[in-house]
Short mmCIF file of N, CA, C and O in Angstrom, two decimals:
data_model
loop_
_atom_site.label_atom_id
_atom_site.label_comp_id
_atom_site.label_asym_id
_atom_site.label_seq_id
_atom_site.Cartn_x
_atom_site.Cartn_y
_atom_site.Cartn_z
N MET W 649 -16.50 29.80 -53.91
CA MET W 649 -16.72 30.49 -52.54
C MET W 649 -15.56 31.69 -52.41
O MET W 649 -14.61 31.45 -53.05
N ASN W 650 -15.94 32.57 -51.76
CA ASN W 650 -15.04 33.75 -51.67
C ASN W 650 -14.25 33.55 -50.30
O ASN W 650 -14.72 33.34 -49.45
N ALA W 651 -12.86 33.71 -50.32
CA ALA W 651 -12.25 33.72 -49.10
C ALA W 651 -12.56 35.02 -47.97
O ALA W 651 -12.72 35.89 -48.70
N GLY W 652 -12.62 34.56 -46.86
CA GLY W 652 -12.90 35.55 -45.99
C GLY W 652 -14.57 35.55 -45.57
O GLY W 652 -14.88 36.21 -44.80
N LYS W 653 -15.23 34.83 -46.55
CA LYS W 653 -16.83 34.80 -46.06
C LYS W 653 -16.98 33.54 -45.45
O LYS W 653 -16.54 32.51 -45.73
N PRO W 654 -17.75 33.69 -44.35
CA PRO W 654 -18.19 32.31 -43.57
C PRO W 654 -19.01 31.42 -44.69
O PRO W 654 -19.80 32.06 -45.25
N THR W 655 -18.91 30.20 -44.28
CA THR W 655 -19.77 29.36 -45.39
C THR W 655 -20.82 28.65 -44.43
O THR W 655 -20.57 27.95 -43.55
N ILE W 656 -22.14 28.65 -44.99
CA ILE W 656 -23.14 28.01 -44.37
C ILE W 656 -23.54 27.06 -45.31
O ILE W 656 -23.83 26.89 -46.28
N LEU W 657 -23.88 25.81 -44.61
CA LEU W 657 -24.50 24.45 -45.33
C LEU W 657 -25.90 24.67 -44.98
O LEU W 657 -26.40 24.43 -43.79
N LEU W 658 -26.83 24.92 -46.09
CA LEU W 658 -28.31 24.92 -45.80
C LEU W 658 -28.79 23.85 -46.35
O LEU W 658 -28.73 23.57 -47.54
N VAL W 659 -29.47 23.24 -45.51
CA VAL W 659 -30.17 21.79 -45.84
C VAL W 659 -31.64 22.12 -45.60
O VAL W 659 -32.37 22.14 -44.67
N GLU W 660 -32.29 22.09 -46.54
CA GLU W 660 -33.72 22.42 -46.80
C GLU W 660 -34.46 21.84 -48.19
O GLU W 660 -33.80 22.04 -49.23
N ASP W 661 -35.33 21.15 -47.92
CA ASP W 661 -36.08 20.39 -49.24
C ASP W 661 -36.81 21.39 -49.87
O ASP W 661 -37.42 21.07 -50.99
N GLU W 662 -37.49 22.35 -49.34
CA GLU W 662 -38.59 23.24 -50.02
C GLU W 662 -37.68 24.17 -50.77
O GLU W 662 -37.11 25.09 -50.26
N ALA W 663 -37.72 23.93 -52.10
CA ALA W 663 -36.81 24.70 -53.14
C ALA W 663 -36.94 26.15 -52.90
O ALA W 663 -35.99 27.12 -52.76
N LEU W 664 -38.20 26.82 -52.77
CA LEU W 664 -38.54 28.26 -52.71
C LEU W 664 -37.90 28.85 -51.38
O LEU W 664 -37.38 29.74 -51.42
N LEU W 665 -38.19 28.00 -50.27
CA LEU W 665 -37.58 28.63 -49.03
C LEU W 665 -36.14 28.50 -49.07
O LEU W 665 -35.47 29.30 -48.43
N ARG W 666 -35.40 27.44 -49.72
CA ARG W 666 -34.12 27.40 -49.63
C ARG W 666 -33.55 28.43 -50.54
O ARG W 666 -32.61 29.03 -50.17
N GLU W 667 -34.19 28.84 -51.55
CA GLU W 667 -33.62 30.15 -52.48
C GLU W 667 -33.91 31.32 -51.61
O GLU W 667 -32.89 32.14 -51.76
N ILE W 668 -34.96 31.62 -50.78
CA ILE W 668 -35.10 32.88 -50.16
C ILE W 668 -34.10 33.00 -49.03
O ILE W 668 -33.48 34.00 -48.82
N VAL W 669 -33.83 32.01 -48.37
CA VAL W 669 -32.97 31.96 -47.13
C VAL W 669 -31.56 32.06 -47.75
O VAL W 669 -30.65 32.75 -47.16
N THR W 670 -31.11 31.42 -48.79
CA THR W 670 -29.95 31.58 -49.50
C THR W 670 -29.61 33.00 -49.76
O THR W 670 -28.64 33.59 -49.74
N TYR W 671 -30.55 33.65 -50.62
CA TYR W 671 -30.59 35.07 -50.85
C TYR W 671 -30.24 35.96 -49.73
O TYR W 671 -29.32 36.71 -49.76
N GLU W 672 -31.27 35.80 -48.78
CA GLU W 672 -30.85 36.58 -47.49
C GLU W 672 -29.44 36.22 -46.85
O GLU W 672 -28.75 37.22 -46.55
N LEU W 673 -28.94 35.08 -46.85
CA LEU W 673 -27.62 34.95 -46.24
C LEU W 673 -26.64 35.54 -47.19
O LEU W 673 -25.63 36.13 -46.49
N VAL W 674 -26.81 35.44 -48.33
CA VAL W 674 -25.70 35.75 -49.36
C VAL W 674 -25.81 37.43 -49.39
O VAL W 674 -24.59 38.04 -49.17
N GLU W 675 -26.75 38.12 -49.35
CA GLU W 675 -26.92 39.52 -49.06
C GLU W 675 -26.41 39.93 -47.76
O GLU W 675 -25.65 41.04 -47.85
N ALA W 676 -26.38 39.19 -46.64
CA ALA W 676 -25.66 39.73 -45.45
C ALA W 676 -24.20 39.26 -45.55
O ALA W 676 -23.65 39.59 -44.38
N GLY W 677 -23.60 38.60 -46.60
CA GLY W 677 -22.17 38.40 -46.70
C GLY W 677 -21.82 37.07 -46.29
O GLY W 677 -20.33 36.96 -46.21
N PHE W 678 -22.64 36.09 -46.41
CA PHE W 678 -22.26 34.58 -46.28
C PHE W 678 -22.09 34.05 -47.64
O PHE W 678 -22.80 34.41 -48.55
N ASP W 679 -21.29 32.94 -47.59
CA ASP W 679 -21.40 32.07 -48.83
C ASP W 679 -22.28 30.71 -48.35
O ASP W 679 -22.24 30.65 -47.09
N VAL W 680 -23.26 30.17 -49.33
CA VAL W 680 -23.97 29.38 -48.96
C VAL W 680 -23.82 27.99 -49.99
O VAL W 680 -23.86 28.18 -50.98
N ILE W 681 -23.79 26.85 -49.00
CA ILE W 681 -23.89 25.53 -50.06
C ILE W 681 -25.23 25.02 -49.76
O ILE W 681 -25.59 24.95 -48.69
N GLU W 682 -25.98 24.71 -50.62
CA GLU W 682 -27.38 24.21 -50.57
C GLU W 682 -27.17 22.76 -50.84
O GLU W 682 -26.58 22.01 -51.65
N ALA W 683 -28.42 22.17 -49.93
CA ALA W 683 -28.52 20.67 -49.97
C ALA W 683 -29.93 20.56 -49.89
O ALA W 683 -30.56 21.23 -48.97
N ALA W 684 -30.61 19.65 -50.78
CA ALA W 684 -32.12 19.52 -50.89
C ALA W 684 -32.55 18.36 -49.84
O ALA W 684 -33.64 18.04 -49.59
N ASP W 685 -31.50 17.54 -49.55
CA ASP W 685 -31.91 16.38 -48.47
C ASP W 685 -30.62 15.97 -47.68
O ASP W 685 -29.64 16.63 -47.90
N GLY W 686 -30.71 15.29 -46.84
CA GLY W 686 -29.67 14.86 -45.79
C GLY W 686 -28.57 14.27 -46.39
O GLY W 686 -27.42 14.33 -46.06
N GLU W 687 -28.90 13.07 -47.33
CA GLU W 687 -27.86 12.51 -48.18
C GLU W 687 -26.85 13.47 -48.72
O GLU W 687 -25.63 13.43 -48.89
N ALA W 688 -27.30 14.47 -49.65
CA ALA W 688 -26.56 15.61 -50.23
C ALA W 688 -25.71 16.38 -49.19
O ALA W 688 -24.59 16.59 -49.47
N ALA W 689 -26.35 16.77 -48.06
CA ALA W 689 -25.62 17.31 -46.76
C ALA W 689 -24.54 16.52 -46.41
O ALA W 689 -23.52 17.04 -46.07
N ILE W 690 -24.60 15.38 -46.21
CA ILE W 690 -23.64 14.39 -45.66
C ILE W 690 -22.58 14.20 -46.73
O ILE W 690 -21.31 14.29 -46.35
N ARG W 691 -22.86 14.15 -47.88
CA ARG W 691 -21.76 14.20 -48.95
C ARG W 691 -20.96 15.49 -48.96
O ARG W 691 -19.83 15.49 -49.01
N THR W 692 -21.72 16.75 -48.85
CA THR W 692 -20.72 17.84 -48.67
C THR W 692 -19.97 17.86 -47.35
O THR W 692 -18.89 18.24 -47.53
N LEU W 693 -20.56 17.54 -46.34
CA LEU W 693 -19.57 17.38 -45.13
C LEU W 693 -18.51 16.40 -45.28
O LEU W 693 -17.43 16.84 -44.67
N ASP W 694 -18.56 15.36 -45.99
CA ASP W 694 -17.66 14.47 -46.07
C ASP W 694 -16.61 14.96 -47.13
O ASP W 694 -15.43 14.25 -47.22
N SER W 695 -16.92 15.78 -48.05
CA SER W 695 -16.06 16.37 -49.07
C SER W 695 -14.98 17.04 -48.56
O SER W 695 -13.95 17.27 -49.31
N GLY W 696 -14.81 17.42 -47.30
CA GLY W 696 -13.93 18.28 -46.62
C GLY W 696 -14.10 19.79 -46.87
O GLY W 696 -13.29 20.55 -46.59
N ALA W 697 -15.32 20.08 -47.39
CA ALA W 697 -15.64 21.62 -47.65
C ALA W 697 -15.61 22.31 -46.16
O ALA W 697 -15.71 21.81 -45.21
N ALA W 698 -14.89 23.32 -46.00
CA ALA W 698 -14.84 24.22 -45.10
C ALA W 698 -16.31 25.10 -44.75
O ALA W 698 -16.88 25.64 -45.44
N ILE W 699 -16.98 24.25 -43.67
CA ILE W 699 -18.19 24.81 -43.58
C ILE W 699 -18.16 25.59 -42.06
O ILE W 699 -17.43 25.03 -41.15
N ASP W 700 -18.75 26.67 -41.84
CA ASP W 700 -18.74 27.42 -40.56
C ASP W 700 -20.04 27.32 -39.61
O ASP W 700 -19.96 27.49 -38.53
N LEU W 701 -21.14 26.80 -40.35
CA LEU W 701 -22.35 26.70 -39.84
C LEU W 701 -23.21 25.93 -40.47
O LEU W 701 -23.25 25.85 -41.73
N LEU W 702 -24.11 24.84 -39.77
CA LEU W 702 -25.05 24.08 -40.43
C LEU W 702 -26.25 24.62 -40.06
O LEU W 702 -26.78 24.67 -38.95
N LEU W 703 -27.17 24.75 -41.11
CA LEU W 703 -28.53 25.20 -40.86
C LEU W 703 -29.41 24.24 -41.76
O LEU W 703 -29.48 23.92 -42.79
N THR W 704 -30.13 23.43 -40.80
CA THR W 704 -30.89 22.18 -41.53
C THR W 704 -32.30 22.32 -40.91
O THR W 704 -32.67 22.39 -39.83
N ASP W 705 -33.19 21.82 -42.09
CA ASP W 705 -34.60 21.52 -41.48
C ASP W 705 -34.36 20.30 -40.96
O ASP W 705 -33.49 19.29 -41.13
N ILE W 706 -35.49 19.98 -40.26
CA ILE W 706 -35.40 18.60 -39.36
C ILE W 706 -36.08 17.42 -40.27
O ILE W 706 -35.50 16.46 -40.43
N ARG W 707 -37.40 17.73 -40.80
CA ARG W 707 -37.88 16.70 -41.66
C ARG W 707 -37.33 16.89 -43.07
O ARG W 707 -37.72 18.07 -43.56
N LEU W 708 -36.58 15.80 -43.54
CA LEU W 708 -36.07 15.85 -44.89
C LEU W 708 -36.47 14.63 -45.69
O LEU W 708 -36.60 13.50 -45.20
N PRO W 709 -36.51 14.71 -46.97
CA PRO W 709 -36.96 13.19 -47.90
C PRO W 709 -35.64 12.39 -47.71
O PRO W 709 -34.61 12.98 -47.37
N GLY W 710 -35.73 11.24 -47.77
CA GLY W 710 -34.75 10.18 -47.77
C GLY W 710 -34.59 9.63 -46.43
O GLY W 710 -35.30 9.79 -45.51
N SER W 711 -33.51 8.96 -46.19
CA SER W 711 -33.17 8.08 -45.00
C SER W 711 -32.65 9.22 -43.68
O SER W 711 -32.32 8.74 -42.83
N LYS W 712 -32.01 10.11 -44.22
CA LYS W 712 -31.41 10.99 -43.10
C LYS W 712 -32.26 12.33 -42.88
O LYS W 712 -32.51 13.20 -43.75
N ASP W 713 -32.73 12.48 -41.66
CA ASP W 713 -33.35 13.64 -41.21
C ASP W 713 -32.27 14.70 -40.67
O ASP W 713 -31.02 14.42 -40.64
N GLY W 714 -32.75 15.88 -40.35
CA GLY W 714 -31.79 17.05 -39.84
C GLY W 714 -31.06 16.47 -38.56
O GLY W 714 -29.95 17.00 -38.36
N TRP W 715 -31.66 15.91 -37.68
CA TRP W 715 -31.06 15.33 -36.31
C TRP W 715 -29.79 14.57 -36.75
O TRP W 715 -28.75 14.74 -36.15
N SER W 716 -30.07 13.35 -37.83
CA SER W 716 -28.69 12.80 -37.95
C SER W 716 -27.78 13.41 -39.00
O SER W 716 -26.66 13.26 -38.73
N VAL W 717 -28.26 14.38 -39.70
CA VAL W 717 -27.29 15.42 -40.34
C VAL W 717 -26.34 16.13 -39.36
O VAL W 717 -24.96 16.15 -39.69
N ALA W 718 -27.15 16.60 -38.42
CA ALA W 718 -26.19 17.23 -37.34
C ALA W 718 -25.36 16.56 -36.63
O ALA W 718 -24.03 17.01 -36.22
N ARG W 719 -25.95 15.23 -36.18
CA ARG W 719 -24.83 14.39 -35.47
C ARG W 719 -23.42 14.05 -36.37
O ARG W 719 -22.49 14.13 -36.00
N HIS W 720 -23.85 13.86 -37.61
CA HIS W 720 -22.87 13.38 -38.80
C HIS W 720 -21.88 14.52 -38.74
O HIS W 720 -20.72 14.46 -38.91
N ALA W 721 -22.46 15.76 -38.82
CA ALA W 721 -21.57 17.05 -38.96
C ALA W 721 -20.65 17.24 -37.75
O ALA W 721 -19.49 17.58 -38.01
N ARG W 722 -21.08 16.91 -36.63
CA ARG W 722 -20.34 17.03 -35.44
C ARG W 722 -19.10 16.03 -35.55
O ARG W 722 -18.13 16.21 -34.81
N THR W 723 -19.19 14.89 -36.54
CA THR W 723 -18.15 14.02 -36.43
C THR W 723 -17.05 14.36 -37.30
O THR W 723 -15.86 14.18 -37.21
N THR W 724 -17.45 15.17 -38.44
CA THR W 724 -16.53 15.58 -39.44
C THR W 724 -16.23 17.08 -39.06
O THR W 724 -15.08 17.38 -39.72
N HIS W 725 -17.11 17.95 -38.37
CA HIS W 725 -16.64 19.29 -37.92
C HIS W 725 -17.01 19.46 -36.51
O HIS W 725 -18.09 20.01 -36.34
N PRO W 726 -16.14 18.73 -35.63
CA PRO W 726 -16.66 19.06 -34.24
C PRO W 726 -16.67 20.48 -33.70
O PRO W 726 -16.03 21.38 -34.28
N GLY W 727 -17.52 20.65 -32.95
CA GLY W 727 -17.94 21.98 -32.57
C GLY W 727 -18.63 22.96 -33.60
O GLY W 727 -18.97 24.17 -33.26
N LEU W 728 -19.07 22.56 -34.71
CA LEU W 728 -19.78 23.27 -35.82
C LEU W 728 -21.09 23.79 -35.13
O LEU W 728 -21.83 23.01 -34.56
N PRO W 729 -21.19 24.96 -35.20
CA PRO W 729 -22.65 25.69 -34.69
C PRO W 729 -23.73 24.90 -35.80
O PRO W 729 -23.48 24.98 -36.82
N VAL W 730 -24.84 24.50 -35.16
CA VAL W 730 -25.94 24.03 -35.61
C VAL W 730 -27.16 24.89 -35.44
O VAL W 730 -27.50 25.11 -34.13
N ILE W 731 -28.13 25.06 -36.40
CA ILE W 731 -29.38 25.58 -36.15
C ILE W 731 -30.36 24.93 -36.97
O ILE W 731 -30.03 24.33 -38.29
N TYR W 732 -31.18 24.25 -36.32
CA TYR W 732 -32.35 23.34 -36.88
C TYR W 732 -33.53 24.38 -37.02
O TYR W 732 -33.97 25.13 -36.38
N ALA W 733 -34.22 24.04 -38.19
CA ALA W 733 -35.49 24.69 -38.43
C ALA W 733 -36.65 23.60 -38.56
O ALA W 733 -36.50 22.64 -39.19
N THR W 734 -37.95 23.73 -38.02
CA THR W 734 -38.88 23.15 -38.42
C THR W 734 -40.24 23.86 -38.35
O THR W 734 -40.49 24.62 -37.69
N GLY W 735 -41.08 23.32 -39.20
CA GLY W 735 -42.66 23.64 -39.27
C GLY W 735 -43.49 22.82 -38.18
O GLY W 735 -44.45 23.04 -38.24
N TYR W 736 -43.00 21.77 -37.76
CA TYR W 736 -43.74 20.80 -37.08
C TYR W 736 -43.23 20.90 -35.51
O TYR W 736 -42.10 21.58 -35.11
N SER W 737 -44.07 20.41 -34.56
CA SER W 737 -43.66 20.54 -33.38
C SER W 737 -42.65 19.19 -33.04
O SER W 737 -43.14 18.23 -33.19
N ALA W 738 -41.41 19.64 -32.65
CA ALA W 738 -40.64 18.50 -32.45
C ALA W 738 -40.93 17.93 -31.11
O ALA W 738 -40.39 18.39 -30.20
N GLU W 739 -41.66 16.68 -31.30
CA GLU W 739 -41.83 15.86 -29.93
C GLU W 739 -40.51 15.43 -29.37
O GLU W 739 -40.28 15.33 -28.05
N MET W 740 -39.55 14.87 -30.11
CA MET W 740 -38.27 14.19 -29.47
C MET W 740 -37.18 15.03 -29.90
O MET W 740 -36.62 14.96 -31.25
N VAL W 741 -37.00 16.12 -29.29
CA VAL W 741 -35.87 17.07 -29.67
C VAL W 741 -34.51 16.31 -29.47
O VAL W 741 -34.21 15.82 -28.27
N ASP W 742 -33.64 16.39 -30.35
CA ASP W 742 -32.51 15.87 -30.21
C ASP W 742 -31.27 16.46 -30.89
O ASP W 742 -30.44 16.44 -31.53
N LEU W 743 -31.31 17.86 -29.99
CA LEU W 743 -30.14 18.91 -30.67
C LEU W 743 -28.92 18.29 -30.21
O LEU W 743 -28.71 17.74 -29.15
N VAL W 744 -27.81 18.58 -30.89
CA VAL W 744 -26.58 18.43 -30.65
C VAL W 744 -26.00 19.72 -29.56
O VAL W 744 -26.79 20.56 -29.66
N PRO W 745 -25.14 19.43 -28.62
CA PRO W 745 -24.83 20.39 -27.80
C PRO W 745 -24.71 21.82 -28.35
O PRO W 745 -24.08 22.05 -29.35
N GLY W 746 -25.27 22.68 -27.79
CA GLY W 746 -25.21 24.15 -28.30
C GLY W 746 -25.96 24.33 -29.58
O GLY W 746 -26.15 25.36 -30.08
N GLY W 747 -26.71 23.38 -29.99
CA GLY W 747 -27.64 23.56 -31.20
C GLY W 747 -28.91 24.50 -30.97
O GLY W 747 -29.23 24.64 -29.56
N GLN W 748 -29.30 25.10 -31.92
CA GLN W 748 -30.63 25.93 -31.60
C GLN W 748 -31.63 25.58 -32.50
O GLN W 748 -31.33 25.16 -33.74
N LEU W 749 -32.84 25.66 -32.04
CA LEU W 749 -34.08 25.20 -32.78
C LEU W 749 -34.96 26.54 -33.02
O LEU W 749 -35.27 27.34 -32.24
N ILE W 750 -35.14 26.59 -34.37
CA ILE W 750 -36.02 27.80 -34.95
C ILE W 750 -37.15 27.29 -35.41
O ILE W 750 -37.28 26.39 -36.20
N ARG W 751 -38.46 27.84 -35.17
CA ARG W 751 -39.87 27.33 -35.55
C ARG W 751 -40.03 28.16 -36.84
O ARG W 751 -39.83 29.33 -36.93
N LYS W 752 -40.51 27.39 -37.95
CA LYS W 752 -41.17 27.85 -39.09
C LYS W 752 -42.65 28.26 -38.90
O LYS W 752 -43.17 27.44 -37.98
N PRO W 753 -43.14 29.37 -39.52
CA PRO W 753 -42.64 30.13 -40.44
C PRO W 753 -41.67 31.18 -39.68
O PRO W 753 -42.00 31.53 -38.49
N PHE W 754 -40.69 31.57 -40.54
CA PHE W 754 -39.73 32.58 -39.79
C PHE W 754 -39.50 33.58 -41.06
O PHE W 754 -39.51 33.28 -42.17
N LEU W 755 -39.15 34.99 -40.66
CA LEU W 755 -38.65 35.79 -41.66
C LEU W 755 -37.34 35.40 -42.05
O LEU W 755 -36.53 35.28 -41.01
N PRO W 756 -36.85 35.49 -43.40
CA PRO W 756 -35.33 35.14 -43.74
C PRO W 756 -34.36 36.08 -42.98
O PRO W 756 -33.46 35.60 -42.44
N ALA W 757 -34.90 37.34 -42.48
CA ALA W 757 -33.93 38.05 -41.70
C ALA W 757 -33.59 37.50 -40.31
O ALA W 757 -32.70 37.78 -39.86
N MET W 758 -34.81 36.94 -39.80
CA MET W 758 -34.54 36.33 -38.47
C MET W 758 -33.53 35.15 -38.44
O MET W 758 -32.79 34.98 -37.55
N MET W 759 -33.58 34.48 -39.69
CA MET W 759 -32.34 33.35 -39.69
C MET W 759 -30.91 34.09 -39.78
O MET W 759 -30.04 33.29 -39.10
N VAL W 760 -30.74 35.26 -40.39
CA VAL W 760 -29.54 35.96 -40.46
C VAL W 760 -29.20 36.21 -39.14
O VAL W 760 -27.99 36.05 -38.74
N ARG W 761 -30.07 36.76 -38.49
CA ARG W 761 -29.80 37.08 -37.13
C ARG W 761 -29.34 35.84 -36.15
O ARG W 761 -28.39 35.91 -35.46
N ALA W 762 -30.07 34.97 -36.44
CA ALA W 762 -29.92 33.67 -35.63
C ALA W 762 -28.31 33.02 -35.87
O ALA W 762 -27.72 32.61 -34.95
N VAL W 763 -27.94 33.13 -37.20
CA VAL W 763 -26.73 32.82 -37.63
C VAL W 763 -25.76 33.43 -36.85
O VAL W 763 -24.69 33.14 -36.15
N GLU W 764 -25.88 35.02 -36.90
CA GLU W 764 -25.00 35.85 -36.05
C GLU W 764 -25.04 35.63 -34.66
O GLU W 764 -23.96 35.71 -34.11
N ASP W 765 -26.28 35.05 -34.19
CA ASP W 765 -26.15 35.09 -32.71
C ASP W 765 -25.31 33.84 -32.36
O ASP W 765 -25.14 33.69 -31.26
N MET W 766 -25.03 33.02 -33.31
CA MET W 766 -24.35 31.66 -32.87
C MET W 766 -22.67 31.97 -33.12
O MET W 766 -21.99 31.07 -33.11
N GLY W 767 -22.60 33.40 -33.24
CA GLY W 767 -21.10 33.55 -33.29
C GLY W 767 -20.47 33.74 -34.69
O GLY W 767 -19.18 33.69 -34.89
N VAL W 768 -21.41 33.38 -35.60
CA VAL W 768 -20.81 33.51 -37.13
C VAL W 768 -21.37 34.51 -38.06
O VAL W 768 -22.62 34.66 -38.11
N SER W 769 -20.31 35.39 -38.41
CA SER W 769 -20.67 36.46 -39.13
C SER W 769 -19.64 36.94 -40.07
O SER W 769 -18.46 36.71 -39.85
N PRO W 770 -19.86 37.75 -41.06
CA PRO W 770 -18.75 37.97 -42.12
C PRO W 770 -17.81 38.90 -41.37
O PRO W 770 -16.55 38.59 -41.66
N GLY W 771 -17.85 39.55 -40.33
CA GLY W 771 -16.96 40.36 -39.83
C GLY W 771 -16.03 39.49 -38.51
O GLY W 771 -15.09 39.91 -38.20
N ARG W 772 -16.45 38.38 -38.28
CA ARG W 772 -15.94 37.62 -37.35
C ARG W 772 -15.24 36.39 -37.98
O ARG W 772 -14.89 35.34 -37.40
N HIS W 773 -15.11 36.34 -39.30
CA HIS W 773 -14.64 35.00 -39.96
C HIS W 773 -12.99 35.14 -40.08
O HIS W 773 -12.46 36.09 -40.20
#
C-alpha cells in the first residue's frame, strides 16, 4: 500500500468483476484490498489494516454475507463508509447507518464516483 492513498476493502466473489472494479479504483488513485468472501473480509478487518471504505457485495459464499461484514466492520472501524452492491432485489435491506446501496450491473466508473460521493478520494485522504 502507498502512503497517502485511501484504502478500499473490496468484497466480491465474482473474480472478473472484482478484477475490473479493482482496476478502476487503482486507476482513480485508490489502494484496494480484495476479499472473495465474507470470512476473508472479516480477517482483513480484524488484522488492523487501515481501511478507508468498505465496498461489499451482499450475497457472498460462506457463512458471512455483505450485511454481516458491514456490521462487523463498524465494530472494528467505527464510522467506516460502506457501499453495498447487489444484482438481486434486496428484500430485507439492512444498511449500516450512512451506508449506500448500488444495484448491479453498474459501470466500474460509477463505483469510483460512488466512493468519492461517500467522501473518500485520493485528494481528501
